[in-house]
Each structure stands twice: as structure tokens, then as C-alpha cells.
């Protein structure tokens, strides 16, 4: 293992916050959060999510950023520096972005395709039945759009930490916030009359999204909502996949870690809430309470129908929406790629250029395999959690449902029991900054988080399937 000298760093606190928020705010915030919130009784899910973000999410994020800054290493080598015997966590943590990057780029390609559709005023076509499934099972177009999406990601990573990741995040994230606030407000003003005379409004949709529905909630249902909220939080703040360790390693010692972490979490939660405000009332107004579908179906199938139903303004709204999703997806895929590139740089001592080329060749090959998973390589596989999927879903299941909770669980054991939480507390309080929720952190990392993560793993294994 060669030692890296002159490690790059973010220019300051703002640069770090923007880059980390850019990583956290991604497809997860835009299609996963609104869908789950609508499915899980609105306000109850949001309430659980916020409580978990302030406790569980805060503990995991703090741990990873502090490990990165303390060791000044990327995930592959950082865990071994904390404790030599536990360096295997680094290998697992690095495997997660390796599995995720190719399929995140395939989805990024779908987003770019829809951006092009609305740019060229073809929204009505995209709203047609079976358009999306027809598109993804095509041969060349999905490959080309994936290539464009990945090309942009690779150029940003190649340009480095300050001139690439930080600079683009600082430009894209504020624009994203302005656009998302604009569309959420617009969404609340919508009104639609069905042919049978039923009128639905955006404000009624807001009620579906926010007002808790406690009436029929059983303990089992509450448990499912809690697990959904935890799975979502985990996905959303980009932990357990090496990213926050890599970004933490670029944070200067004079940066106030606690303050930055609070801001990253605030940003991520705010964007998720706003994404819900933007999507749920619009879908409710035009498609009714049952219009929310899961995953890709929501943004690529339901929303194009909503944009078409809006009439002439629908094309502009559709374009703005897919621009928001594009910005969110690019800054996230940049962070997923950086976790791998920085690991290669630290472990093998390769230059950024060489490491970026290696990761690019790998991603393009596997990315093509993922795209062809809907075409010549099509198969149907039933996963242990009961869902049926293709190559993309299999990669997603292994990384998100199995490896990520496992990496987080092992990290909790390492920090809570093997090296003790003081290692993290010392790093956070460097420069005499305060660690305000110190006791909460210790209890979370030693007891509560490992138990919750264990339950999440059992859920992934299909143990709570009804
Ligand atoms: N946190 C980002 C998102 O919410 O989309 C990035 C990300 C998380 C990418 C998890 C991929 C992933 F599996």
C-alpha cells in the first residue's frame, strides 16, 4: 500500500456541505421518499423519518465523516487504519459503490432521455401506455443515454475534489433548491375536474401527504412504517457505501464537523420533503389517491401523464422536473464514483487520471450489461424479500438491502465496542468544537443502531414478509 501525499481537500466548510448534500440528495429523495410517505400514512412516516434522522442518521453520518477525516483515507483503507483486524469492512464498504455505480448510471440515462423528451416538446408521447417499458427494453438508446450520463460523472470526478466535485455541487445544488421550491408551490395551486364532475385540488393532495392517518394503524403496520423510514434514511444520506468516509477525508481539520453534519442532514430532509410537496399533490390532483406507484414507475410512468394532463404548461414543468432530477442524480453518481476512485488511489497509489480510467472501463462494461438486462439479457428473478427483478434490481438488492445494513452494523460494532466511541468524539471535538448530542451518540452507536440494523437485515432476508 502506498501512501498518498498532498491529499486534496474541500476549500472550506461550505464546499464540504454542498458536496456532501449533493451526494445525499439524489434519486432517493425524489422518487423513493414521496412514494413511501404517501404509502405509509403521510405524516406518520414523515414523523418517524425526522426522529430517525436526528438520532440514527446523525450517528451513522457522524461516524463515517469522522473516520474519513481522522484517517485521511478512502473507505478501502480507512477502516484498517482504525483497527487492522477490521480492515475487511473497508473492502465491503468499497464493494457497495462498485455494485451501485453501473446501475445508478443506467437510471441516470433514463432521466436524461426524459429531459431530452421534454426539451423537444414530446411529452405527450412519453405519457402513452407502455412508453417507458418500450424505451428501456430498446437496444441502443438506453446505452447511449447511459454513456452520456456516465461521461458527465467521469469528467467531474476526473477534475478532482475542489475543481470538480465541489465546484459543480456549489453550482447545481442552489439551482436545484430554487427550482424545487418553485414547482412545489405550483403543485399546490393545481385543480382538476374529472369527466364525472369530481374536483380534486393540490391542497387536498397536501393533506394526503402530510396529515397522519392514525385510525387503522396496527403495531405491525407501525413497525413496517418504521423499517421503511429507516431503510429510506439510510439510502438517502449516502452512508454505508464509503462515500462519506471518502468525503470526510477531504475535510480540513479546522472545519466544524458537527455543524456541517447538521446542515447536510437538514438539506437532505428538506429536499425530500419538498420533493413530496412537488409530486404528491400533483399526482393526487390528476390521478387520485391511487396514482402513486413505486420506484421508476412514479417518475417515468405516472408523472408524464400528470404533465400531459396539465396542458400547455406541462411541458415546461416536465422539463424543469427532469432537470431537477438530473442535477440530483449527477451529484450523487459523482460521489458514488469518487468512493471507488479514491480507494484505488489510496490503495494502489495510482494517479486520479489512471484510477478514473480504470473505473470508467469497468462501469461502461457493467453499465451495458445492466441496460441489456431489459433486452437480450432479460430474466426474471424472485428475490428473498419477495420482489421480482432484473439485473438492475439484483444489484440494488445485494448492495442496498444486504451489504449496506451489514457495513453499517459492523461499523457500529467496531466503533461502539472495539475501539470505543471516544475515537469519534475526539475527532469531532478537534478545534474545541462542541459535540452536543454526545450521550445520544454513544447510546445509538452501541445499542440502538446495531439492533435496528439487525432488524433491517432480517427484513431484507424476507423474515417479515406477510
Ligand atoms: N443518497 C443518494 C440518493 O438518495 O439517491 C445517493 C445514493 C444512495 C445512490 C444509495 C445510490 C444508492 F444506492
CSV table of N, CA, C and O and ligand atoms in Angstrom, one decimal, residues 22-29 96 100 103-104 232 234-238 241 243 268 328 332-333 335-336 396 399-400 404, ligand 1:
chain,number,residue,atom,x,y,z
A,22,UNK,N,-24.9,17.3,-2.0
A,22,UNK,CA,-25.1,16.9,-3.4
A,22,UNK,C,-25.1,15.3,-3.5
A,22,UNK,O,-25.9,14.8,-4.3
A,23,UNK,N,-24.3,14.7,-2.7
A,23,UNK,CA,-24.3,13.2,-2.7
A,23,UNK,C,-25.6,12.7,-2.1
A,23,UNK,O,-26.2,11.8,-2.7
A,24,UNK,N,-26.0,13.3,-1.0
A,24,UNK,CA,-27.2,12.8,-0.3
A,24,UNK,C,-28.4,13.0,-1.1
A,24,UNK,O,-29.3,12.1,-1.2
A,25,UNK,N,-28.6,14.2,-1.7
A,25,UNK,CA,-29.8,14.5,-2.4
A,25,UNK,C,-29.7,13.8,-3.8
A,25,UNK,O,-28.9,14.2,-4.6
A,26,UNK,N,-30.5,12.8,-3.9
A,26,UNK,CA,-30.4,12.0,-5.2
A,26,UNK,C,-31.8,11.4,-5.6
A,26,UNK,O,-32.8,11.9,-5.1
A,27,UNK,N,-31.7,10.4,-6.4
A,27,UNK,CA,-33.0,9.8,-6.8
A,27,UNK,C,-33.8,9.3,-5.6
A,27,UNK,O,-35.0,9.3,-5.6
A,28,UNK,N,-33.1,8.9,-4.5
A,28,UNK,CA,-33.7,8.5,-3.3
A,28,UNK,C,-34.7,9.5,-2.8
A,28,UNK,O,-35.8,9.2,-2.4
A,29,UNK,N,-34.3,10.8,-2.8
A,29,UNK,CA,-35.1,11.9,-2.3
A,29,UNK,C,-36.3,12.1,-3.2
A,29,UNK,O,-37.4,12.5,-2.7
A,96,UNK,N,-19.8,-1.8,-2.2
A,96,UNK,CA,-21.2,-1.2,-2.4
A,96,UNK,C,-21.2,-0.2,-3.6
A,96,UNK,O,-22.0,-0.4,-4.5
A,100,UNK,N,-23.2,-0.3,-7.2
A,100,UNK,CA,-24.2,0.7,-7.4
A,100,UNK,C,-23.9,1.5,-8.7
A,100,UNK,O,-24.9,1.8,-9.5
A,103,UNK,N,-25.5,0.7,-12.2
A,103,UNK,CA,-27.0,0.8,-12.4
A,103,UNK,C,-27.5,2.2,-12.1
A,103,UNK,O,-28.5,2.6,-12.6
A,104,UNK,N,-26.8,2.9,-11.2
A,104,UNK,CA,-27.2,4.3,-11.0
A,104,UNK,C,-27.0,5.1,-12.3
A,104,UNK,O,-27.9,6.0,-12.6
A,232,UNK,N,-35.1,4.1,4.1
A,232,UNK,CA,-35.1,5.3,3.3
A,232,UNK,C,-34.0,6.2,3.8
A,232,UNK,O,-33.2,6.7,3.0
A,234,UNK,N,-31.3,5.6,5.4
A,234,UNK,CA,-30.1,5.0,5.2
A,234,UNK,C,-29.6,5.2,3.7
A,234,UNK,O,-28.5,5.6,3.4
A,235,UNK,N,-30.5,5.0,2.8
A,235,UNK,CA,-30.3,5.2,1.4
A,235,UNK,C,-30.0,6.7,1.1
A,235,UNK,O,-29.2,7.0,0.3
A,236,UNK,N,-30.8,7.5,1.8
A,236,UNK,CA,-30.9,8.9,1.4
A,236,UNK,C,-29.6,9.7,1.9
A,236,UNK,O,-29.2,10.6,1.2
A,237,UNK,N,-29.0,9.3,3.0
A,237,UNK,CA,-27.9,10.1,3.5
A,237,UNK,C,-26.6,9.6,3.0
A,237,UNK,O,-25.5,10.0,3.4
A,238,UNK,N,-26.6,8.6,2.1
A,238,UNK,CA,-25.4,8.0,1.5
A,238,UNK,C,-24.4,7.4,2.5
A,238,UNK,O,-23.2,7.6,2.3
A,241,UNK,N,-21.7,3.2,2.3
A,241,UNK,CA,-21.2,2.9,0.9
A,241,UNK,C,-19.9,3.6,0.7
A,241,UNK,O,-19.5,3.8,-0.5
A,243,UNK,N,-18.9,6.6,0.7
A,243,UNK,CA,-18.9,7.9,0.2
A,243,UNK,C,-18.5,8.9,1.3
A,243,UNK,O,-17.7,9.8,1.1
A,268,UNK,N,-30.8,17.5,3.2
A,268,UNK,CA,-31.3,16.2,2.6
A,268,UNK,C,-32.8,16.0,3.0
A,268,UNK,O,-33.6,15.7,2.1
A,328,UNK,N,-29.7,16.3,-9.3
A,328,UNK,CA,-29.6,15.4,-8.1
A,328,UNK,C,-28.9,14.1,-8.4
A,328,UNK,O,-28.0,13.7,-7.7
A,332,UNK,N,-25.0,12.8,-7.1
A,332,UNK,CA,-24.9,11.6,-6.4
A,332,UNK,C,-24.0,10.6,-7.0
A,332,UNK,O,-23.2,9.9,-6.4
A,333,UNK,N,-24.1,10.5,-8.4
A,333,UNK,CA,-23.3,9.4,-9.0
A,333,UNK,C,-21.8,9.8,-9.0
A,333,UNK,O,-21.0,9.0,-8.9
A,335,UNK,N,-20.5,11.2,-6.4
A,335,UNK,CA,-20.0,10.7,-5.1
A,335,UNK,C,-19.8,9.2,-5.1
A,335,UNK,O,-18.8,8.7,-4.4
A,336,UNK,N,-20.6,8.5,-5.7
A,336,UNK,CA,-20.5,7.0,-5.8
A,336,UNK,C,-19.2,6.7,-6.5
A,336,UNK,O,-18.4,5.8,-6.0
A,396,UNK,N,-29.2,-3.9,-7.0
A,396,UNK,CA,-29.7,-3.0,-6.0
A,396,UNK,C,-30.0,-3.7,-4.7
A,396,UNK,O,-29.7,-3.3,-3.6
A,399,UNK,N,-26.7,-4.7,-2.9
A,399,UNK,CA,-26.0,-3.5,-2.3
A,399,UNK,C,-26.8,-2.9,-1.2
A,399,UNK,O,-26.4,-2.7,-0.1
A,400,UNK,N,-28.1,-2.5,-1.6
A,400,UNK,CA,-28.9,-1.7,-0.6
A,400,UNK,C,-29.5,-2.5,0.5
A,400,UNK,O,-29.5,-2.0,1.6
A,404,UNK,N,-25.3,-2.8,2.5
A,404,UNK,CA,-25.3,-1.6,3.3
A,404,UNK,C,-25.6,-1.7,4.8
A,404,UNK,O,-24.9,-1.2,5.6
B,1,LIG,N1,-28.2,9.4,-1.4
B,1,LIG,C1,-28.3,9.4,-2.8
B,1,LIG,C2,-29.8,9.1,-3.2
B,1,LIG,O1,-30.6,9.3,-2.3
B,1,LIG,O2,-30.1,8.8,-4.3
B,1,LIG,C3,-27.3,8.6,-3.4
B,1,LIG,C4,-27.4,7.1,-3.4
B,1,LIG,C5,-27.9,6.3,-2.4
B,1,LIG,C6,-27.1,6.4,-4.5
B,1,LIG,C7,-28.0,5.0,-2.4
B,1,LIG,C8,-27.3,5.1,-4.6
B,1,LIG,C9,-27.7,4.4,-3.6
B,1,LIG,F1,-27.9,3.1,-3.7
